[in-house]
PDB file of C-alpha atoms and ligand atoms in Angstrom:
ATOM      1  CA  MET Z  76     -38.083  -4.903  36.483  1.00 38.00           C
ATOM      2  CA  SER Z  77     -35.064  -5.312  34.216  1.00 41.00           C
ATOM      3  CA  ALA Z  78     -34.261  -2.752  31.533  1.00 43.00           C
ATOM      4  CA  GLN Z  79     -35.117  -5.384  28.898  1.00 45.00           C
ATOM      5  CA  THR Z  80     -38.736  -5.409  30.015  1.00 43.00           C
ATOM      6  CA  ILE Z  81     -39.320  -1.692  30.453  1.00 44.00           C
ATOM      7  CA  ILE Z  82     -42.230  -0.655  28.271  1.00 44.00           C
ATOM      8  CA  SER Z  83     -42.402   2.474  26.193  1.00 49.00           C
ATOM      9  CA  SER Z  84     -45.374   4.015  27.953  1.00 47.00           C
ATOM     10  CA  GLU Z  85     -43.403   4.383  31.175  1.00 62.00           C
ATOM     11  CA  ILE Z  86     -41.975   7.796  31.934  1.00 74.00           C
ATOM     12  CA  PRO Z  87     -38.187   7.326  31.850  1.00 79.00           C
ATOM     13  CA  VAL Z  88     -36.385   7.537  35.153  1.00 91.00           C
ATOM     14  CA  ALA Z  89     -32.696   7.920  35.964  1.00 94.00           C
ATOM     15  CA  THR Z  90     -32.115   4.171  36.056  1.00 92.00           C
ATOM     16  CA  ASN Z  91     -33.335   3.711  32.477  1.00 96.00           C
ATOM     17  CA  PRO Z  92     -30.754   3.170  29.707  1.00 97.00           C
ATOM     18  CA  ILE Z  93     -29.187   5.689  27.375  1.00 98.00           C
ATOM     19  CA  GLY Z  94     -29.896   4.762  23.737  1.00 98.00           C
ATOM     20  CA  VAL Z  95     -27.045   5.354  21.310  1.00 98.00           C
ATOM     21  CA  PHE Z  96     -26.987   4.576  17.591  1.00 98.00           C
ATOM     22  CA  ASP Z  97     -25.086   5.028  14.353  1.00 98.00           C
ATOM     23  CA  SER Z  98     -25.268   3.807  10.774  1.00 97.00           C
ATOM     24  CA  GLY Z  99     -22.936   1.080  11.987  1.00 97.00           C
ATOM     25  CA  VAL Z 100     -20.058   0.547  14.363  1.00 98.00           C
ATOM     26  CA  GLY Z 101     -18.605   4.083  14.135  1.00 98.00           C
ATOM     27  CA  GLY Z 102     -20.645   5.426  17.030  1.00 98.00           C
ATOM     28  CA  ILE Z 103     -18.797   3.020  19.315  1.00 98.00           C
ATOM     29  CA  SER Z 104     -16.065   5.691  19.290  1.00 98.00           C
ATOM     30  CA  VAL Z 105     -18.592   7.978  21.003  1.00 98.00           C
ATOM     31  CA  LEU Z 106     -19.937   5.201  23.218  1.00 98.00           C
ATOM     32  CA  ARG Z 107     -16.445   4.706  24.627  1.00 98.00           C
ATOM     33  CA  HIS Z 108     -16.317   8.348  25.730  1.00 98.00           C
ATOM     34  CA  ILE Z 109     -19.809   8.066  27.246  1.00 98.00           C
ATOM     35  CA  HIS Z 110     -18.893   4.904  29.159  1.00 98.00           C
ATOM     36  CA  ALA Z 111     -15.650   6.448  30.425  1.00 98.00           C
ATOM     37  CA  LEU Z 112     -17.456   9.551  31.694  1.00 98.00           C
ATOM     38  CA  LEU Z 113     -20.625   7.829  32.935  1.00 98.00           C
ATOM     39  CA  PRO Z 114     -19.660   4.264  33.916  1.00 98.00           C
ATOM     40  CA  GLN Z 115     -22.768   3.868  36.085  1.00 97.00           C
ATOM     41  CA  GLU Z 116     -25.127   4.354  33.128  1.00 98.00           C
ATOM     42  CA  GLN Z 117     -26.751   1.485  31.260  1.00 98.00           C
ATOM     43  CA  LEU Z 118     -25.909   1.896  27.575  1.00 98.00           C
ATOM     44  CA  PHE Z 119     -27.909   0.367  24.702  1.00 98.00           C
ATOM     45  CA  TYR Z 120     -26.159   0.678  21.330  1.00 98.00           C
ATOM     46  CA  VAL Z 121     -27.664  -0.034  17.905  1.00 98.00           C
ATOM     47  CA  ALA Z 122     -25.372  -0.523  14.889  1.00 98.00           C
ATOM     48  CA  ASP Z 123     -27.503  -0.187  11.756  1.00 97.00           C
ATOM     49  CA  SER Z 124     -24.740  -1.840   9.732  1.00 96.00           C
ATOM     50  CA  GLN Z 125     -27.029  -3.492   7.209  1.00 95.00           C
ATOM     51  CA  TYR Z 126     -27.941   0.014   6.034  1.00 96.00           C
ATOM     52  CA  ALA Z 127     -24.430   1.529   6.259  1.00 95.00           C
ATOM     53  CA  PRO Z 128     -23.159   3.726   4.851  1.00 96.00           C
ATOM     54  CA  TYR Z 129     -25.699   6.500   5.404  1.00 96.00           C
ATOM     55  CA  GLY Z 130     -23.375   8.956   3.657  1.00 92.00           C
ATOM     56  CA  ASN Z 131     -24.766   8.313   0.182  1.00 92.00           C
ATOM     57  CA  LYS Z 132     -28.447   7.973   1.162  1.00 96.00           C
ATOM     58  CA  THR Z 133     -31.179  10.595   0.849  1.00 96.00           C
ATOM     59  CA  ASP Z 134     -32.396  12.500   3.906  1.00 97.00           C
ATOM     60  CA  VAL Z 135     -35.738  10.694   3.687  1.00 98.00           C
ATOM     61  CA  GLU Z 136     -34.045   7.277   3.695  1.00 98.00           C
ATOM     62  CA  ILE Z 137     -31.881   8.225   6.683  1.00 98.00           C
ATOM     63  CA  GLN Z 138     -34.874   9.651   8.547  1.00 98.00           C
ATOM     64  CA  ALA Z 139     -36.757   6.368   8.083  1.00 98.00           C
ATOM     65  CA  ARG Z 140     -33.840   4.430   9.590  1.00 98.00           C
ATOM     66  CA  CYS Z 141     -33.531   6.887  12.490  1.00 98.00           C
ATOM     67  CA  PHE Z 142     -37.256   6.567  13.283  1.00 98.00           C
ATOM     68  CA  ALA Z 143     -37.062   2.763  13.234  1.00 98.00           C
ATOM     69  CA  ILE Z 144     -34.066   2.703  15.580  1.00 98.00           C
ATOM     70  CA  ALA Z 145     -35.449   5.407  17.876  1.00 98.00           C
ATOM     71  CA  ASP Z 146     -38.730   3.450  18.189  1.00 98.00           C
ATOM     72  CA  PHE Z 147     -36.725   0.329  19.087  1.00 98.00           C
ATOM     73  CA  LEU Z 148     -34.607   2.094  21.721  1.00 98.00           C
ATOM     74  CA  ILE Z 149     -37.579   3.933  23.216  1.00 97.00           C
ATOM     75  CA  ALA Z 150     -39.457   0.625  23.469  1.00 96.00           C
ATOM     76  CA  LYS Z 151     -36.435  -0.657  25.418  1.00 96.00           C
ATOM     77  CA  GLY Z 152     -36.917   2.232  27.844  1.00 96.00           C
ATOM     78  CA  ALA Z 153     -34.318   4.746  26.615  1.00 97.00           C
ATOM     79  CA  LYS Z 154     -34.387   7.931  28.715  1.00 97.00           C
ATOM     80  CA  VAL Z 155     -32.357   9.882  26.159  1.00 98.00           C
ATOM     81  CA  LEU Z 156     -31.078   9.223  22.621  1.00 98.00           C
ATOM     82  CA  VAL Z 157     -27.602   9.952  21.293  1.00 98.00           C
ATOM     83  CA  VAL Z 158     -27.338  10.110  17.520  1.00 98.00           C
ATOM     84  CA  ALA Z 159     -23.671   9.076  17.369  1.00 98.00           C
ATOM     85  CA  CYS Z 160     -23.456   9.870  13.673  1.00 98.00           C
ATOM     86  CA  ASN Z 161     -22.731  13.192  12.009  1.00 98.00           C
ATOM     87  CA  THR Z 162     -24.565  12.186   8.824  1.00 98.00           C
ATOM     88  CA  ALA Z 163     -27.744  11.104  10.619  1.00 98.00           C
ATOM     89  CA  THR Z 164     -27.692  14.221  12.794  1.00 98.00           C
ATOM     90  CA  ALA Z 165     -27.544  16.449   9.724  1.00 97.00           C
ATOM     91  CA  ALA Z 166     -30.297  14.530   7.927  1.00 97.00           C
ATOM     92  CA  ALA Z 167     -32.695  13.676  10.714  1.00 98.00           C
ATOM     93  CA  ILE Z 168     -32.243  15.366  14.083  1.00 97.00           C
ATOM     94  CA  ASP Z 169     -34.766  18.133  13.417  1.00 97.00           C
ATOM     95  CA  VAL Z 170     -37.530  15.714  12.420  1.00 98.00           C
ATOM     96  CA  MET Z 171     -36.630  13.408  15.302  1.00 98.00           C
ATOM     97  CA  ARG Z 172     -36.984  16.258  17.789  1.00 98.00           C
ATOM     98  CA  GLU Z 173     -40.389  17.067  16.297  1.00 98.00           C
ATOM     99  CA  LYS Z 174     -41.535  13.460  16.646  1.00 97.00           C
ATOM    100  CA  TYR Z 175     -40.144  12.448  20.056  1.00 97.00           C
ATOM    101  CA  SER Z 176     -40.359  14.212  23.389  1.00 95.00           C
ATOM    102  CA  LEU Z 177     -37.266  12.692  25.038  1.00 96.00           C
ATOM    103  CA  PRO Z 178     -33.939  14.574  24.923  1.00 97.00           C
ATOM    104  CA  ILE Z 179     -31.937  13.838  21.743  1.00 98.00           C
ATOM    105  CA  ILE Z 180     -28.222  14.629  21.540  1.00 98.00           C
ATOM    106  CA  GLY Z 181     -26.661  14.898  18.093  1.00 98.00           C
ATOM    107  CA  MET Z 182     -23.218  15.655  16.777  1.00 97.00           C
ATOM    108  CA  GLU Z 183     -21.534  17.751  14.134  1.00 97.00           C
ATOM    109  CA  PRO Z 184     -17.982  18.052  12.796  1.00 98.00           C
ATOM    110  CA  ALA Z 185     -15.630  19.893  15.166  1.00 97.00           C
ATOM    111  CA  VAL Z 186     -15.210  22.992  12.992  1.00 97.00           C
ATOM    112  CA  LYS Z 187     -15.066  25.419  15.920  1.00 96.00           C
ATOM    113  CA  PRO Z 188     -12.499  23.482  17.991  1.00 97.00           C
ATOM    114  CA  ALA Z 189     -10.384  23.018  14.863  1.00 98.00           C
ATOM    115  CA  ALA Z 190     -10.584  26.699  13.928  1.00 97.00           C
ATOM    116  CA  ASP Z 191      -9.572  27.594  17.504  1.00 96.00           C
ATOM    117  CA  ALA Z 192      -6.692  25.079  17.516  1.00 96.00           C
ATOM    118  CA  SER Z 193      -5.213  25.803  14.090  1.00 98.00           C
ATOM    119  CA  LYS Z 194      -1.992  27.802  14.163  1.00 97.00           C
ATOM    120  CA  ASN Z 195      -1.833  28.603  10.459  1.00 98.00           C
ATOM    121  CA  GLY Z 196      -5.574  29.105   9.927  1.00 98.00           C
ATOM    122  CA  ILE Z 197      -5.995  26.202   7.493  1.00 98.00           C
ATOM    123  CA  ILE Z 198      -8.224  23.315   8.575  1.00 98.00           C
ATOM    124  CA  GLY Z 199      -9.185  20.131   6.768  1.00 98.00           C
ATOM    125  CA  ILE Z 200     -12.476  18.304   7.243  1.00 98.00           C
ATOM    126  CA  LEU Z 201     -12.884  14.593   6.541  1.00 98.00           C
ATOM    127  CA  ALA Z 202     -16.560  13.579   6.480  1.00 98.00           C
ATOM    128  CA  THR Z 203     -19.208  11.778   4.449  1.00 97.00           C
ATOM    129  CA  VAL Z 204     -20.783  13.154   1.282  1.00 97.00           C
ATOM    130  CA  GLY Z 205     -24.061  13.535   3.192  1.00 96.00           C
ATOM    131  CA  THR Z 206     -22.544  15.589   5.993  1.00 97.00           C
ATOM    132  CA  LEU Z 207     -20.592  17.876   3.661  1.00 98.00           C
ATOM    133  CA  LYS Z 208     -23.584  18.680   1.457  1.00 96.00           C
ATOM    134  CA  SER Z 209     -25.973  19.277   4.369  1.00 97.00           C
ATOM    135  CA  ALA Z 210     -27.515  22.600   5.312  1.00 96.00           C
ATOM    136  CA  GLN Z 211     -26.318  22.012   8.894  1.00 96.00           C
ATOM    137  CA  PHE Z 212     -22.713  21.837   7.750  1.00 97.00           C
ATOM    138  CA  ALA Z 213     -23.135  25.005   5.652  1.00 97.00           C
ATOM    139  CA  ALA Z 214     -24.468  26.754   8.759  1.00 97.00           C
ATOM    140  CA  LEU Z 215     -21.545  25.452  10.811  1.00 97.00           C
ATOM    141  CA  LEU Z 216     -19.056  26.899   8.325  1.00 97.00           C
ATOM    142  CA  GLU Z 217     -20.953  30.149   8.287  1.00 96.00           C
ATOM    143  CA  SER Z 218     -20.742  30.395  12.089  1.00 96.00           C
ATOM    144  CA  TYR Z 219     -17.227  29.114  12.780  1.00 95.00           C
ATOM    145  CA  GLY Z 220     -15.346  28.783   9.515  1.00 92.00           C
ATOM    146  CA  ARG Z 221     -15.222  32.425   8.486  1.00 91.00           C
ATOM    147  CA  ASN Z 222     -11.781  33.256   9.812  1.00 93.00           C
ATOM    148  CA  VAL Z 223     -10.038  30.121   8.593  1.00 97.00           C
ATOM    149  CA  GLU Z 224      -9.472  28.451   5.258  1.00 97.00           C
ATOM    150  CA  VAL Z 225     -11.533  25.262   5.215  1.00 98.00           C
ATOM    151  CA  VAL Z 226     -10.659  22.357   2.928  1.00 98.00           C
ATOM    152  CA  THR Z 227     -13.269  19.589   2.817  1.00 98.00           C
ATOM    153  CA  GLN Z 228     -12.854  16.015   1.650  1.00 98.00           C
ATOM    154  CA  ALA Z 229     -15.537  13.329   1.355  1.00 98.00           C
ATOM    155  CA  CYS Z 230     -14.133   9.904   2.208  1.00 98.00           C
ATOM    156  CA  VAL Z 231     -16.168   7.542   0.031  1.00 97.00           C
ATOM    157  CA  GLY Z 232     -15.525   3.904   0.968  1.00 97.00           C
ATOM    158  CA  LEU Z 233     -13.762   4.522   4.277  1.00 97.00           C
ATOM    159  CA  VAL Z 234     -16.801   3.745   6.460  1.00 97.00           C
ATOM    160  CA  GLU Z 235     -17.118   0.359   4.712  1.00 96.00           C
ATOM    161  CA  CYS Z 236     -13.482  -0.530   5.533  1.00 97.00           C
ATOM    162  CA  ILE Z 237     -14.100   0.208   9.218  1.00 97.00           C
ATOM    163  CA  GLU Z 238     -17.394  -1.726   9.171  1.00 97.00           C
ATOM    164  CA  ARG Z 239     -15.374  -4.744   8.012  1.00 96.00           C
ATOM    165  CA  GLY Z 240     -12.898  -4.190  10.838  1.00 96.00           C
ATOM    166  CA  GLU Z 241     -10.079  -3.325   8.436  1.00 97.00           C
ATOM    167  CA  LEU Z 242      -8.293  -0.796  10.626  1.00 97.00           C
ATOM    168  CA  THR Z 243      -4.736  -1.433   9.499  1.00 96.00           C
ATOM    169  CA  GLU Z 244      -5.128  -2.984   6.029  1.00 96.00           C
ATOM    170  CA  LYS Z 245      -3.431  -1.586   2.942  1.00 96.00           C
ATOM    171  CA  ASN Z 246      -6.708  -0.751   1.162  1.00 97.00           C
ATOM    172  CA  THR Z 247      -7.763   1.380   4.147  1.00 98.00           C
ATOM    173  CA  LYS Z 248      -4.394   3.151   4.220  1.00 97.00           C
ATOM    174  CA  ASP Z 249      -4.557   3.768   0.453  1.00 98.00           C
ATOM    175  CA  LEU Z 250      -7.948   5.460   0.824  1.00 98.00           C
ATOM    176  CA  ILE Z 251      -6.661   7.595   3.698  1.00 98.00           C
ATOM    177  CA  GLN Z 252      -3.628   8.573   1.633  1.00 98.00           C
ATOM    178  CA  GLU Z 253      -5.894   9.559  -1.255  1.00 98.00           C
ATOM    179  CA  TYR Z 254      -8.204  11.639   0.948  1.00 98.00           C
ATOM    180  CA  CYS Z 255      -5.590  13.317   3.141  1.00 98.00           C
ATOM    181  CA  THR Z 256      -3.203  14.304   0.344  1.00 97.00           C
ATOM    182  CA  PRO Z 257      -5.356  17.236  -0.877  1.00 97.00           C
ATOM    183  CA  LEU Z 258      -5.684  18.545   2.697  1.00 98.00           C
ATOM    184  CA  LEU Z 259      -1.922  18.435   3.195  1.00 97.00           C
ATOM    185  CA  ALA Z 260      -1.354  20.045  -0.221  1.00 97.00           C
ATOM    186  CA  GLU Z 261      -3.456  22.991   0.967  1.00 97.00           C
ATOM    187  CA  GLY Z 262      -1.363  23.190   4.150  1.00 98.00           C
ATOM    188  CA  ALA Z 263      -3.953  22.085   6.733  1.00 98.00           C
ATOM    189  CA  ASP Z 264      -2.344  21.863  10.195  1.00 98.00           C
ATOM    190  CA  THR Z 265      -5.557  20.603  11.849  1.00 98.00           C
ATOM    191  CA  ILE Z 266      -7.892  17.918  10.531  1.00 98.00           C
ATOM    192  CA  VAL Z 267     -11.434  17.277  11.729  1.00 98.00           C
ATOM    193  CA  LEU Z 268     -12.541  13.645  11.904  1.00 98.00           C
ATOM    194  CA  GLY Z 269     -16.109  14.528  10.899  1.00 98.00           C
ATOM    195  CA  CYS Z 270     -17.515  10.999  10.969  1.00 98.00           C
ATOM    196  CA  THR Z 271     -17.663   8.806  14.067  1.00 98.00           C
ATOM    197  CA  HIS Z 272     -16.057   5.888  12.229  1.00 98.00           C
ATOM    198  CA  TYR Z 273     -12.810   7.770  11.577  1.00 98.00           C
ATOM    199  CA  PRO Z 274     -11.358   7.849  15.146  1.00 98.00           C
ATOM    200  CA  PHE Z 275     -10.873   4.088  14.721  1.00 98.00           C
ATOM    201  CA  VAL Z 276      -8.297   4.758  11.987  1.00 98.00           C
ATOM    202  CA  ARG Z 277      -6.635   7.661  13.823  1.00 98.00           C
ATOM    203  CA  ALA Z 278      -3.304   5.797  13.895  1.00 97.00           C
ATOM    204  CA  LEU Z 279      -3.375   5.221  10.129  1.00 97.00           C
ATOM    205  CA  ILE Z 280      -4.339   8.840   9.500  1.00 98.00           C
ATOM    206  CA  LEU Z 281      -1.435  10.031  11.673  1.00 97.00           C
ATOM    207  CA  ASP Z 282       0.897   7.717   9.727  1.00 96.00           C
ATOM    208  CA  VAL Z 283      -0.179   9.482   6.563  1.00 96.00           C
ATOM    209  CA  VAL Z 284      -0.405  13.121   7.728  1.00 97.00           C
ATOM    210  CA  GLY Z 285       2.428  13.079  10.274  1.00 96.00           C
ATOM    211  CA  HIS Z 286       2.285  13.734  13.992  1.00 94.00           C
ATOM    212  CA  ASP Z 287       2.554  17.522  13.606  1.00 96.00           C
ATOM    213  CA  VAL Z 288      -0.990  17.658  12.279  1.00 98.00           C
ATOM    214  CA  ALA Z 289      -3.664  17.813  14.998  1.00 98.00           C
ATOM    215  CA  LEU Z 290      -6.687  15.511  14.640  1.00 98.00           C
ATOM    216  CA  VAL Z 291      -9.915  16.702  16.240  1.00 98.00           C
ATOM    217  CA  ASP Z 292     -13.178  14.855  16.920  1.00 96.00           C
ATOM    218  CA  THR Z 293     -16.212  15.489  19.091  1.00 96.00           C
ATOM    219  CA  GLY Z 294     -16.663  12.218  21.015  1.00 97.00           C
ATOM    220  CA  ALA Z 295     -15.605  13.663  24.383  1.00 97.00           C
ATOM    221  CA  ALA Z 296     -17.643  16.836  23.863  1.00 97.00           C
ATOM    222  CA  VAL Z 297     -20.769  14.810  23.085  1.00 98.00           C
ATOM    223  CA  ALA Z 298     -20.303  12.763  26.267  1.00 98.00           C
ATOM    224  CA  ASN Z 299     -20.004  15.980  28.289  1.00 98.00           C
ATOM    225  CA  GLN Z 300     -23.058  17.460  26.638  1.00 98.00           C
ATOM    226  CA  LEU Z 301     -24.991  14.260  27.372  1.00 98.00           C
ATOM    227  CA  LYS Z 302     -23.992  14.407  31.047  1.00 98.00           C
ATOM    228  CA  ASN Z 303     -25.114  18.031  31.295  1.00 98.00           C
ATOM    229  CA  ARG Z 304     -28.498  17.213  29.724  1.00 98.00           C
ATOM    230  CA  LEU Z 305     -29.021  14.288  32.098  1.00 98.00           C
ATOM    231  CA  VAL Z 306     -28.226  16.474  35.106  1.00 97.00           C
ATOM    232  CA  GLU Z 307     -30.505  19.232  33.837  1.00 97.00           C
ATOM    233  CA  LYS Z 308     -33.385  16.768  33.334  1.00 96.00           C
ATOM    234  CA  GLY Z 309     -32.821  14.948  36.648  1.00 96.00           C
ATOM    235  CA  LEU Z 310     -32.040  11.757  34.665  1.00 97.00           C
ATOM    236  CA  LEU Z 311     -28.421  11.093  35.665  1.00 97.00           C
ATOM    237  CA  SER Z 312     -28.078   7.629  37.195  1.00 96.00           C
ATOM    238  CA  THR Z 313     -26.824   7.713  40.771  1.00 92.00           C
ATOM    239  CA  SER Z 314     -26.191   3.971  40.875  1.00 93.00           C
ATOM    240  CA  ASN Z 315     -22.878   2.907  42.372  1.00 91.00           C
ATOM    241  CA  GLN Z 316     -22.811  -0.211  40.184  1.00 93.00           C
ATOM    242  CA  PRO Z 317     -21.294  -0.239  36.693  1.00 95.00           C
ATOM    243  CA  GLY Z 318     -24.047  -0.085  34.049  1.00 96.00           C
ATOM    244  CA  ASN Z 319     -24.592  -2.859  31.493  1.00 96.00           C
ATOM    245  CA  VAL Z 320     -23.573  -2.136  27.921  1.00 98.00           C
ATOM    246  CA  ILE Z 321     -25.645  -4.031  25.354  1.00 98.00           C
ATOM    247  CA  PHE Z 322     -25.254  -3.989  21.582  1.00 98.00           C
ATOM    248  CA  TRP Z 323     -27.689  -4.763  18.761  1.00 98.00           C
ATOM    249  CA  THR Z 324     -26.636  -5.145  15.143  1.00 97.00           C
ATOM    250  CA  ASN Z 325     -28.330  -6.117  11.892  1.00 95.00           C
ATOM    251  CA  ASN Z 326     -24.972  -6.962  10.310  1.00 92.00           C
ATOM    252  CA  ILE Z 327     -25.171 -10.495   8.952  1.00 83.00           C
ATOM    253  CA  ALA Z 328     -21.397 -10.811   8.396  1.00 84.00           C
ATOM    254  CA  MET Z 329     -19.771 -13.704  10.235  1.00 83.00           C
ATOM    255  CA  ASN Z 330     -17.376 -11.407  12.082  1.00 92.00           C
ATOM    256  CA  ALA Z 331     -19.948  -8.793  13.236  1.00 95.00           C
ATOM    257  CA  THR Z 332     -19.486  -9.544  16.956  1.00 96.00           C
ATOM    258  CA  GLN Z 333     -15.731  -9.751  16.575  1.00 96.00           C
ATOM    259  CA  VAL Z 334     -15.619  -6.278  14.939  1.00 97.00           C
ATOM    260  CA  ILE Z 335     -17.807  -4.795  17.694  1.00 98.00           C
ATOM    261  CA  GLU Z 336     -15.593  -6.323  20.396  1.00 98.00           C
ATOM    262  CA  MET Z 337     -12.438  -5.065  18.681  1.00 98.00           C
ATOM    263  CA  LEU Z 338     -13.793  -1.510  18.529  1.00 98.00           C
ATOM    264  CA  TRP Z 339     -15.322  -1.630  22.015  1.00 98.00           C
ATOM    265  CA  GLY Z 340     -12.069  -3.065  23.374  1.00 98.00           C
ATOM    266  CA  ALA Z 341     -13.676  -5.747  25.546  1.00 97.00           C
ATOM    267  CA  HIS Z 342     -16.061  -8.671  25.480  1.00 97.00           C
ATOM    268  CA  ALA Z 343     -19.473  -7.444  24.389  1.00 97.00           C
ATOM    269  CA  GLU Z 344     -23.044  -8.697  24.599  1.00 96.00           C
ATOM    270  CA  VAL Z 345     -24.185  -8.488  20.985  1.00 96.00           C
ATOM    271  CA  ASN Z 346     -27.758  -9.214  19.908  1.00 96.00           C
ATOM    272  CA  VAL Z 347     -29.276  -9.502  16.469  1.00 94.00           C
ATOM    273  CA  LEU Z 348     -31.587  -6.625  15.602  1.00 91.00           C
TER     274      LEU Z 348
HETATM  275  N1  DGL I 104     -20.567   7.363  11.534  1.00 81.19           N
HETATM  276  C1  DGL I 104     -21.283   8.078  10.510  1.00 81.19           C
HETATM  277  C2  DGL I 104     -20.997   9.575  10.639  1.00 81.19           C
HETATM  278  O1  DGL I 104     -20.616  10.025  11.692  1.00 81.19           O
HETATM  279  C3  DGL I 104     -20.993   7.434   9.199  1.00 81.19           C
HETATM  280  C4  DGL I 104     -21.954   7.748   8.151  1.00 81.19           C
HETATM  281  C5  DGL I 104     -22.134   6.726   7.095  1.00 81.19           C
HETATM  282  O2  DGL I 104     -22.636   5.656   7.389  1.00 81.19           O
HETATM  283  O3  DGL I 104     -21.850   7.052   5.941  1.00 81.19           O
HETATM  284  O4  DGL I 104     -21.191  10.352   9.759  1.00 81.19           O
END
C-alpha cells in the first residue's frame, strides 16, 4: 500500500510519513534539517500559505488551521507531526496534544542557546507579534532570559516577503534594516531567528547586522528532537531507500511551486491542498 492510500484508522508504523506544516513556506527551513538528518524518512509538508501570516491571527483562528492540517496529515498516515512554526506552536500545541494521540513536536525561539552563546549578555529576538505576546514566550524568558538582556522585535511584513520568494529584494532588505537597527542599537551580539521563515533571509540579515553578530535558529535542534522521539516510540524508518518528500500548498499565486522549489533547493512534487 502506498503512503497516499494509508487510512487514518491504521496504527502508524515506522514506514509511515512524517507530517510537517507551517503557516506557509517557512517550515521548509526545518524540513531541510529533517531531510538531512533522516533521509530515509518519507516527509509530507503542508504550506498553509493562503492563511499566512499566522502572526497577526488570534489563537482560536490558528488552532482551527492547525486542526484542519493535522486532520489532513493524519488521514495521509502521518506517524508524527512537526509544527514547524513558532507562532502555531505557541498558539496551538497544547490543544493539539489534547486532541491527538500521536507524538507532536513543536518549536520555540532559541532563547537558551542564544543566552549561552552571547559574549556580552545582550540578545535580540526577531519573531512574529503572535510569538512575542504568547504565554509560552513569557515562560521561555522567565526560564532562560533572566541572566541576559533581551531585546525583542516583531517583524511585521517579513513573512509575506518570504512567501512571495523575495529573498534578496530591496523591500525585504529595508524591512530587515528597520527591524535589526533597534537590536544593534542596544548592543545585541546574538540574534535569534524566532520564526521559521527568517533563516531564508539569513544572508540579508548578516548584510545588515555584520558577520560579528551570531544568528541562532532551532531547525537542527528540532530535527534532532524528532529523531529522538521516533527512536523512543519505535517509529524510526529503517529503510535503506531515500524517502519521498511531497508538498501541499493552498497558495494560489502563479509562482507557488517555484517558491517552494527555490526554498527546498531542488525539484519538488507540489500538490494543491
Ligand atoms: N513560520 C512562522 C513562525 O515560525 C511564521 C508565522 C506567521 O505566519 O506569521 O512563526
